Short mmCIF file of C-alpha atoms in Angstrom, two decimals:
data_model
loop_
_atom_site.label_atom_id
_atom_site.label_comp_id
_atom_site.label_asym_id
_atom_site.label_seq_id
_atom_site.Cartn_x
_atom_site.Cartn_y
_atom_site.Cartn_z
CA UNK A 557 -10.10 6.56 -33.31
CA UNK A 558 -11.28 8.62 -36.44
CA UNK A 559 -8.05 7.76 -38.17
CA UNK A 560 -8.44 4.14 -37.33
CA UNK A 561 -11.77 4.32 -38.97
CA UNK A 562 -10.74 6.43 -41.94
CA UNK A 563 -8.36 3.22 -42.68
CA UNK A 564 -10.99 0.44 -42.44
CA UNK A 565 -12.68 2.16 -44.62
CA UNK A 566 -10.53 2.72 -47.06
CA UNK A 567 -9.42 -0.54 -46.83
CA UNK A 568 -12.99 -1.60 -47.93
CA UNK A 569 -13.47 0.85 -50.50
CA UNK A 570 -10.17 -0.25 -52.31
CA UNK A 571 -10.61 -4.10 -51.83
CA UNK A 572 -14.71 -3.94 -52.94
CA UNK A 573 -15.39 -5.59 -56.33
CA UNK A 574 -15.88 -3.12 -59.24
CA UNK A 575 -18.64 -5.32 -60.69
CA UNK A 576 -21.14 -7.51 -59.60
CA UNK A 577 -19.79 -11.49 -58.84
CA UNK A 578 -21.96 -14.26 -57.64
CA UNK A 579 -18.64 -15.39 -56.57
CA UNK A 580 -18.03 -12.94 -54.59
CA UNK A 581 -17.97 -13.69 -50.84
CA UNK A 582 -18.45 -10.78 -48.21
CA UNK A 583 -16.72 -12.93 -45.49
CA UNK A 584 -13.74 -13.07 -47.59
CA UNK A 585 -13.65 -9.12 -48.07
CA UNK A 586 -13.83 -8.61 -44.46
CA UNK A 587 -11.52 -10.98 -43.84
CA UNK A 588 -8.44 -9.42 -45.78
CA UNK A 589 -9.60 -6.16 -44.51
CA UNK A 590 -9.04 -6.79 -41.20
CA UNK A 591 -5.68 -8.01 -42.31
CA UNK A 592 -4.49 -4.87 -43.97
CA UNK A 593 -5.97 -2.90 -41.17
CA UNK A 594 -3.71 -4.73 -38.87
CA UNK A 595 -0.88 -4.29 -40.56
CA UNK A 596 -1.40 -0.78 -40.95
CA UNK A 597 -1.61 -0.58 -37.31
CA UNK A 598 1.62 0.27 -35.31
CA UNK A 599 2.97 -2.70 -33.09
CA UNK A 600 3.93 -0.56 -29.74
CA UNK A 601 4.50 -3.40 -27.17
CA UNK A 602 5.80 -1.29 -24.41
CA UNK A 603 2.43 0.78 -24.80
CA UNK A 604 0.57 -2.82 -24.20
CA UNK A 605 2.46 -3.88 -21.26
CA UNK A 606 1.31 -0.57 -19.60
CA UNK A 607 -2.18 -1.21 -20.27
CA UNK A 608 -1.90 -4.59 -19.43
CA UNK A 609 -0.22 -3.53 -15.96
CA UNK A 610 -1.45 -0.40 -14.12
CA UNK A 611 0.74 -0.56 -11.48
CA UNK A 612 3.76 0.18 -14.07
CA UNK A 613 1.78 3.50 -15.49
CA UNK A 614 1.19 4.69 -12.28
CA UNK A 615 3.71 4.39 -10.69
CA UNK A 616 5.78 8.12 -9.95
CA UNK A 617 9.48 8.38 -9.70
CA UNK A 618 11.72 11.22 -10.04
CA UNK A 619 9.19 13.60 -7.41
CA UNK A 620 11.12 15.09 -4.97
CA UNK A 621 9.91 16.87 -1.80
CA UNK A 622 11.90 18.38 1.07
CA UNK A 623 13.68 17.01 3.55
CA UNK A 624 12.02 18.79 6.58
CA UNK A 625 8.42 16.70 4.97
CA UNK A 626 10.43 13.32 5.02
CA UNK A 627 8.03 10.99 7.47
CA UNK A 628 8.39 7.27 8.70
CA UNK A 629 6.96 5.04 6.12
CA UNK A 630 8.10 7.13 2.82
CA UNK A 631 10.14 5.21 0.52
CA UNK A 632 13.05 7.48 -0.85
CA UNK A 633 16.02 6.81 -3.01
CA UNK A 634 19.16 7.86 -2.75
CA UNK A 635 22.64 7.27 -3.72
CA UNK A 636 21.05 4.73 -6.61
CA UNK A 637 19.58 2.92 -3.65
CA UNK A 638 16.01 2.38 -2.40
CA UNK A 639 15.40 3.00 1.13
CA UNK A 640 12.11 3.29 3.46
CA UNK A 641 12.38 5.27 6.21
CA UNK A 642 11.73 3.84 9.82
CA UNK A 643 12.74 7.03 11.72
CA UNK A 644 12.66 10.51 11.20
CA UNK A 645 13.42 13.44 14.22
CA UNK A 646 13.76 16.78 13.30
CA UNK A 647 17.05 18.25 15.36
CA UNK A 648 18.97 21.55 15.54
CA UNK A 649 22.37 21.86 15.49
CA UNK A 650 23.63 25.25 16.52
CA UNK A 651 24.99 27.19 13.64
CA UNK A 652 24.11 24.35 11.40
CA UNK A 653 20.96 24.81 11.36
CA UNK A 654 17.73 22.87 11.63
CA UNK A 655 18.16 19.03 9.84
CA UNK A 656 16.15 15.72 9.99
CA UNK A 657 18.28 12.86 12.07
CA UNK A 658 16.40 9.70 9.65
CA UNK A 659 16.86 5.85 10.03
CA UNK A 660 16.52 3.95 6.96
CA UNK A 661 16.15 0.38 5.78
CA UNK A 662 17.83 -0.57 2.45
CA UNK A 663 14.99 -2.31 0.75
CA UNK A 664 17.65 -4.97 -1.22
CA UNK A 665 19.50 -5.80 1.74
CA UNK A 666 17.43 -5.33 4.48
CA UNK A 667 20.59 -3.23 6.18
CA UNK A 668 19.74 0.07 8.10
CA UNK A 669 21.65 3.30 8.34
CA UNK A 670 21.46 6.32 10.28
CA UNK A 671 21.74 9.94 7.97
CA UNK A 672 20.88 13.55 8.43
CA UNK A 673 19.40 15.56 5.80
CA UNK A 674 18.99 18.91 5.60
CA UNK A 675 15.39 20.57 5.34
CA UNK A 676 15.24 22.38 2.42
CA UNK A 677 17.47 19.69 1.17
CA UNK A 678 15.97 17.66 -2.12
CA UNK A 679 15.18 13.88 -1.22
CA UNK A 680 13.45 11.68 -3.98
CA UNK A 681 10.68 9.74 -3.44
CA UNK A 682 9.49 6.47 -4.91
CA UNK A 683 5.30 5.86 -4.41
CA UNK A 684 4.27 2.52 -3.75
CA UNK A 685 1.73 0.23 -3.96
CA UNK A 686 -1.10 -0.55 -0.91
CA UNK A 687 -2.93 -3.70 -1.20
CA UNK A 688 -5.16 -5.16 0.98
CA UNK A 689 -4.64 -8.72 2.91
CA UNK A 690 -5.89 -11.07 4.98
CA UNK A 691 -4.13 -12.27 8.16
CA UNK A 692 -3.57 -15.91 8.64
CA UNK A 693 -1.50 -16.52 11.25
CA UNK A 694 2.04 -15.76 13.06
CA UNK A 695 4.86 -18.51 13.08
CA UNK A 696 7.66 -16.99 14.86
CA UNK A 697 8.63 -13.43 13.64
CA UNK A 698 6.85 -14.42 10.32
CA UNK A 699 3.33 -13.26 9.60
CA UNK A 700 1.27 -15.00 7.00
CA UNK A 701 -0.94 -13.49 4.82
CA UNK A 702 -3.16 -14.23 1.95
CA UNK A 703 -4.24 -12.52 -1.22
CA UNK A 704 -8.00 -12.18 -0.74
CA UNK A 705 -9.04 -12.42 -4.40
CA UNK A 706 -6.36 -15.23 -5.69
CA UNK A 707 -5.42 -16.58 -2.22
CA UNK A 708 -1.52 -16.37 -2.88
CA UNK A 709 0.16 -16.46 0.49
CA UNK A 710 2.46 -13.60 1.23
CA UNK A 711 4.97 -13.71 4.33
CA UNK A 712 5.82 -10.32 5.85
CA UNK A 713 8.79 -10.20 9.16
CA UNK A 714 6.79 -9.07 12.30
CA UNK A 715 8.40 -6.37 12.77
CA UNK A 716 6.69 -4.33 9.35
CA UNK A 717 3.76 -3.83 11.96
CA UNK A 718 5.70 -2.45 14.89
CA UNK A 719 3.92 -2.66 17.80
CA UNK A 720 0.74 -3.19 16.81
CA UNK A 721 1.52 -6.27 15.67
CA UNK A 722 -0.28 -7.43 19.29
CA UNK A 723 -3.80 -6.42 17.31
CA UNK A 724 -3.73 -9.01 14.36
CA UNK A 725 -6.87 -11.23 14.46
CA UNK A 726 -7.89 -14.30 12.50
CA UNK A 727 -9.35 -12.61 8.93
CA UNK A 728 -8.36 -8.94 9.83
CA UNK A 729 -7.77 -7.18 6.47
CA UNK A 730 -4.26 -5.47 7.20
CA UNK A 731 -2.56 -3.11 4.49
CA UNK A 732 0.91 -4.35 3.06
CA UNK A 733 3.12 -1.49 0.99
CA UNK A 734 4.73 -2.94 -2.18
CA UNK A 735 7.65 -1.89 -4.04
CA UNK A 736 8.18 -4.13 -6.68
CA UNK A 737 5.94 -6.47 -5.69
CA UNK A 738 7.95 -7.00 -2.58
CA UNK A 739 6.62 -6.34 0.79
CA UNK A 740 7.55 -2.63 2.28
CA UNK A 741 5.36 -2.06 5.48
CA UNK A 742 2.75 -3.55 6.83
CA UNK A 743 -0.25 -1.97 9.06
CA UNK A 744 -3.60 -3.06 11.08
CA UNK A 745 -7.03 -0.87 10.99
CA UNK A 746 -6.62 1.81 13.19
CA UNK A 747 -9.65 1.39 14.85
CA UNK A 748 -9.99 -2.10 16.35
CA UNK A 749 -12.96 -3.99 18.51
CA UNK A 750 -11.27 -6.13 21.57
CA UNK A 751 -12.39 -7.71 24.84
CA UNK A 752 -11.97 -6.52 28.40
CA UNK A 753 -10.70 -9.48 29.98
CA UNK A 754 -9.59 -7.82 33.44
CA UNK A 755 -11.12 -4.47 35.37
CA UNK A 756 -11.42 -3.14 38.45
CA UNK A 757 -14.79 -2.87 39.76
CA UNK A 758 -16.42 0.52 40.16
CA UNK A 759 -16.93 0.90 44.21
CA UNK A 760 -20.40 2.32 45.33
CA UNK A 761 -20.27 5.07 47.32
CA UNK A 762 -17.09 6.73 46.92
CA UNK A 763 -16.78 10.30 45.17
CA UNK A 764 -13.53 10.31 44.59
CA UNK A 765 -13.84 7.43 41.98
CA UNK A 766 -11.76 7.99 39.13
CA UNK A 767 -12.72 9.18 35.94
CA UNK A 768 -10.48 6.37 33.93
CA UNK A 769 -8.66 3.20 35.17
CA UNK A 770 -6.60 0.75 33.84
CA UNK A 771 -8.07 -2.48 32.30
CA UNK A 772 -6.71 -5.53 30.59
CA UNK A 773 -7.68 -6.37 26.69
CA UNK A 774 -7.64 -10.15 25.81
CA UNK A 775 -4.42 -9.53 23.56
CA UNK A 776 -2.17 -8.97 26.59
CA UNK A 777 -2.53 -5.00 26.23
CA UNK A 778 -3.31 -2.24 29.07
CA UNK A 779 -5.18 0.75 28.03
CA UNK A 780 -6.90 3.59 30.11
CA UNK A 781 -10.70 3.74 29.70
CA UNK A 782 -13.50 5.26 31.31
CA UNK A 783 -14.68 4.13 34.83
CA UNK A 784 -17.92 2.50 33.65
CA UNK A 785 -15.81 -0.17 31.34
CA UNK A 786 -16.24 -3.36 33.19
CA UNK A 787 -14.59 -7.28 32.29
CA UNK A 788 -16.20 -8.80 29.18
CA UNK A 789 -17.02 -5.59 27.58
CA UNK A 790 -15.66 -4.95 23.88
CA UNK A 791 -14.62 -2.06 23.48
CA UNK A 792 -12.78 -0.33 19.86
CA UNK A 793 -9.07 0.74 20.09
CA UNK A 794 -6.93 3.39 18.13
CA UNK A 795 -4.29 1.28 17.38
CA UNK A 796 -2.07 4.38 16.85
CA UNK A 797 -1.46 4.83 20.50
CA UNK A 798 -3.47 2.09 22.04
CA UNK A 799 -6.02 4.54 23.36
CA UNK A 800 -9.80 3.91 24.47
CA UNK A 801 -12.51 5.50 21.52
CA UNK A 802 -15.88 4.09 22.41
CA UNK A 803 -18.00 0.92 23.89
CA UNK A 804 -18.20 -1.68 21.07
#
């Protein structure tokens, strides 16, 4: 910055009129300042684009962790290939020592493979990008979303949210994973308010009344929750392992 203003003002010293002009027009000075400032100035596009994009400046390739820290979700590459990992089980193998048994998904083709890596082996990992979406609704294995600032729709395969895909609800915000702008992973709150549509009555009188008890939510799931829960209750979910937190 003090450089920059060293120039302009230079540039004005050396363009000024020596004498005094009634001619002389201010706007016109500035004017071809500004011009030979700019050309002065070094034309770095690639430094632009960065500013212009923050995802590209931030994002980090090239870090590598260990193999025995690889978890389900992480995007890795390997063998000039970008792969998320859907599976990882750490297994021991007699005089081979410990390794990690991983499934991956090929993010190009969509293929996955089974590998083993060792734990103090060297695995690179790609970070990506989270970004927050609204749900729309599910046509066959297909779940719509939308961009909730520029409303650009965004499909994502069922199957990115697993299980708790059964939790998606009309304007949930949900978390998609980008690589690329393409669609990694997708994931619903972990904590989530639904209705008890189906419980067994508490019966008066008997001691040996359970402390929890199965119960019905109005998505179709079954959770255990405390004895006191009763049908029409809402009641918030971890979503994790579909287990009972607290009365709505």
């Amino acid at each position: 910055m003090r450089v920059a203003r060293k120039q302009l003002s230079q540039s004005l010293y050396y363009l000024a009129p020596t004498s005094s002009s009634s001619s002389f027009s201010w706007s016109s000075l500035i004017a071809r300042t500004l011009t030979t400032f700019r050309r002065s100035q070094p034309s770095d596009l690639s430094s632009r684009r960065i500013v212009a994009s923050p995802w590209s400046a931030t994002q980090l390739r090239g870090a590598k962790f260990r193999g025995s820290d690889v978890k389900p979700g992480n995007v890795i590459e390997r063998k000039g290939k970008i792969f998320q990992v859907l599976k990882a089980q750490h297994t021991v193998q007699g005089r081979g020592g410990a390794c990690i048994q991983v499934e991956l998904r090929d993010v190009d083709s969509g293929n996955k493979i089974n590998e083993r890596f060792r734990t103090d082996e060297s695995i690179e990992k790609v970070f990506v990008e989270e970004k927050p979406y609204k749900y729309l609704y599910t046509e066959d294995d297909v779940v719509v979303l939308t961009e909730p600032n520029t409303y650009d729709q965004l499909d994502v395969p069922k199957e990115f949210f697993g299980e708790a895909a059964v939790y998606l609800k009309d304007d949930m915000t949900v978390t998609v994973q980008l690589y690329n702008d393409k669609p990694m992973s997708a994931s619903v709150p972990q904590r989530v308010t639904c209705k008890v549509v189906e419980a067994q009555v508490p019966m008066k009188g008997i001691a040996a009344t359970p402390h929890y008890k199965k119960v019905l939510l109005d998505n179709g799931v079954s959770v255990q929750v405390p004895a006191h829960v009763l049908t029409g209750d809402q009641i918030v979910i971890n979503t994790s392992d579909n287990s009972y937190i607290t009365r709505a």
